[in-house]
Amino acid sequence: MFKRNFVIATLILLASLATILLNAPLVSSQGLTITAAAVEGALPLEAPDSELWRLATAVEVPLSAQMIARPILPETNAKAITVRALHNGEEIAFLLEWADATRNDATVRVEDFRDAVALQFPLIDGQPFYCMGQQGGDVNIWHWKADWQAALIARRTLQDVYPNIHVDMYPFVDETENLYLAAYADVDFLPAEAVGNLLALPVHTTPVEDMVAGGFGSLTSQPPEGQNVQGYGEWRDGLWRVILSRSLRSTEAEDVSFAPEKLYSVAFAAWDGANRERNGAKSTSQWVSLQLGAAPAPAAAPAAGAAAPSPARTAAVTPSGIGPLFWGFIGLLVVLWALIALTLLYFRDEGKS
Amino acid sequence: MPDVYNWQIGRTMTYPYPEAHPRQQFAAVFNINRCIGCQTCTGACKATWTFSRGQEYMWWNNVETKPYGSYPQHWDVKALKLLDEAHQAAGVKPNWDRTQANEKAPYGVYNGLTLTEAAGPNEVVLGYLPADAEWRSPNFYEDTSTAYRGGPFGLSPDGATLPEHQAWFFYLMRICNHCTYPACLAACPRKAIYKREEDGIVLIDQERCRGYRKCVEACPYKKAMYRGTTQVSEKCVGCYPRVEGADPLSDGVPMEARCMAVCPGKIRLNGLVEIAEDGSWVEAPQHPLYYLVRIAQVALPLYPQFGTEPNIYYIPPRWAPRPYLRQMFGPGVDQAIERYIAPSRELLAVLQLFRTTQKMIFRFEIEEGALVREVEVNGKMWQMYDDTVIGFDAQGREVVRLSVVEPLHERPLERLNSI
Ligand code: SF4
Ligand code: SF4
Ligand code: SF4
């Protein structure tokens, strides 16, 4: 009799477990998968118009306002990012496109905030909290900045922003140069630069800041020698198109490292400077799967002259797609297996008594 | 959010971090009655800290002419308006209950919302970000008084009679208040702002700051400022090397900040007060700042209702309309002016200490002198004594000795024309 009760209890337990497995909204159930198509040869690191991008399936990743940590801006502007990814066995590149009515690529005036976009990768196995990670669950963040991008072409000076500015002299700068650009002989008078704040450096070699975070407020720039993410971005007709790229493998502990044919997680965030979006006031996505394609395939560019196919842009899978189905299937298997086992057990006991 | 005790509003209030207090607090008393609006303080700070590229509009010290002048423009009106709107939305009529005044709540209890309490669910502090145009023309409206209503020929026989002048203005000299509960610190999502344990000076970590400008938005006094050339925010540093006694001139003891030590109007007295673990001021009746703020209560915080517990205290101008001053310095204004107009023997002696030495004075002593004058002030007899006040530095060494009646030196006849 005891055994029968035990068996029934186990049955109920297993059944509830299956229910949980079937219904639980798992973080990984976001269901989107971005496939980094493998191609041969150089990646289009600064060419969003390159035909090569057509080999990558575009995935539209929905974004929503960050609503967990204050300050909160419930109405952020970017609602989705269209993502394409390519790799060539050496490097990986992401093309991100999102709508933004204005280009905000200066941060000189107090009221000016930049447009920006970021990729985030877990540095642990599994998925830490999708927004900035968590303690013990660090994330690697690649943060592209519109103003850094603009500065690569021409650094904005005070004179650009305030054409009528007139300053007789700044102590400790070389007066033979343009006063508004001249280097400081002693950076102590630019304290943020003196203490090595990456944001304060007068020149950047890339528009992307490579960072690490482990929870809200913990975002930290990697040291200058660890800044290994490249970027390129251009704004046209209300659309930002930004490419972020890096070599697949990195030996740095604070960097994500990729290998072909493997599955990773990635999350996205975007900021609209015109809406004074900065720090936690941003649009974010949940974790999305990132699958790296197998060994590079020959880069079969569409035949010249052929009508260019419209760029593939599909919402790969509906958000409630593969994740729940997969887990549901596993759950069903478990339940079935348990049922069979228990029935067998039950009748064996019955026969004995 | 945890509750912290703010003695200036006589009650606990919400703040994002639990109470933790420095051992000493950078504080100062500014005597508005004496300021001559010379801006020497402003220039001293600029020449010391903010002369570099990207700091052109930064005036960590500024002197504005009230009621119209303000830097950044209309900072006070805008902050008060935001608070007023929050009160209306919450259906709260803010007021001060003076009847509840006691040792722990010297001004009574403020029954309204502070800026952290009025912030709403999405922000930590209620505030706004002034645009660059608002930081321009820092001395706009200098020396502009309220409208003058003269009689025939524009003359008025009683235009300048006390207690309130008909046409009035006064200077308001401002630096960062190195608040006990800094709004800038509360609002920083990166915890890049900290309050030093040794002196309560509030600093922005130039390495951690990412230029989000939440502090610029949150500080009601608008004393956190953005530097576009380094993309981070900066603020008044309380001249901490001087306060530390690290300045070559300081002889190893804490020295007054630059803006304080240069003041020709002798309106400023800067020092460090000892803070108990619970955040109250450790009783020190012989400390000039403790005496002025806690005993004589002639010096009052600027906009205590904001809730940041600012540490710069003002002796209110005795000729300005009281409702305006009460809104600005709280309900202690009438008593402060009354005591300032006819100072006690001790108060008169302590008032002599302002701007007489660069070293911070930690203790004073008074040697009694003779009665030198007797006059009627506000219908009461008032006596003036030629007492001597002596100031001591952090190591207990005498640094200054002054008599209430300034010594008169007569130039000998043969040198009458020399300089
Ligand atoms: S006055 Fe403003 S900047 Fe200074 S400590 Fe207070 S809140 Fe911060
Ligand atoms: S205390 Fe020092 S840094 Fe602050 S306003 Fe005065 S001079 Fe400037
Ligand atoms: S230096 Fe002194 S008197 Fe001159 S403006 Fe500043 S506070 Fe006033």
Short mmCIF file of C-alpha atoms and ligand atoms in Angstrom, two decimals, chain B residues 26 45 49 60-61 175 236-239 257-260, ligand 2:
data_model
loop_
_atom_site.label_atom_id
_atom_site.label_comp_id
_atom_site.label_asym_id
_atom_site.label_seq_id
_atom_site.Cartn_x
_atom_site.Cartn_y
_atom_site.Cartn_z
CA PHE B 26 33.44 70.83 5.14
CA CYS B 45 38.13 79.58 -8.21
CA TRP B 49 40.45 75.05 -11.08
CA TRP B 60 32.09 76.54 -9.47
CA ASN B 61 31.79 79.72 -7.41
CA ILE B 175 29.47 77.11 -4.34
CA CYS B 236 33.64 72.12 -7.03
CA VAL B 237 36.28 70.07 -5.29
CA GLY B 238 36.12 72.00 -2.02
CA CYS B 239 39.76 72.88 -2.65
CA ALA B 257 39.24 77.07 0.29
CA ARG B 258 40.43 79.53 -2.33
CA CYS B 259 37.10 81.31 -2.79
CA MET B 260 36.87 81.77 0.97
S1 SF4 C 2 35.79 75.58 -2.60
FE1 SF4 C 2 37.49 75.68 -4.07
S2 SF4 C 2 36.75 74.50 -5.81
FE2 SF4 C 2 34.94 74.99 -4.60
S3 SF4 C 2 34.12 76.92 -5.42
FE3 SF4 C 2 35.55 77.47 -3.78
S4 SF4 C 2 37.52 77.79 -4.80
FE4 SF4 C 2 36.22 76.65 -6.23
#
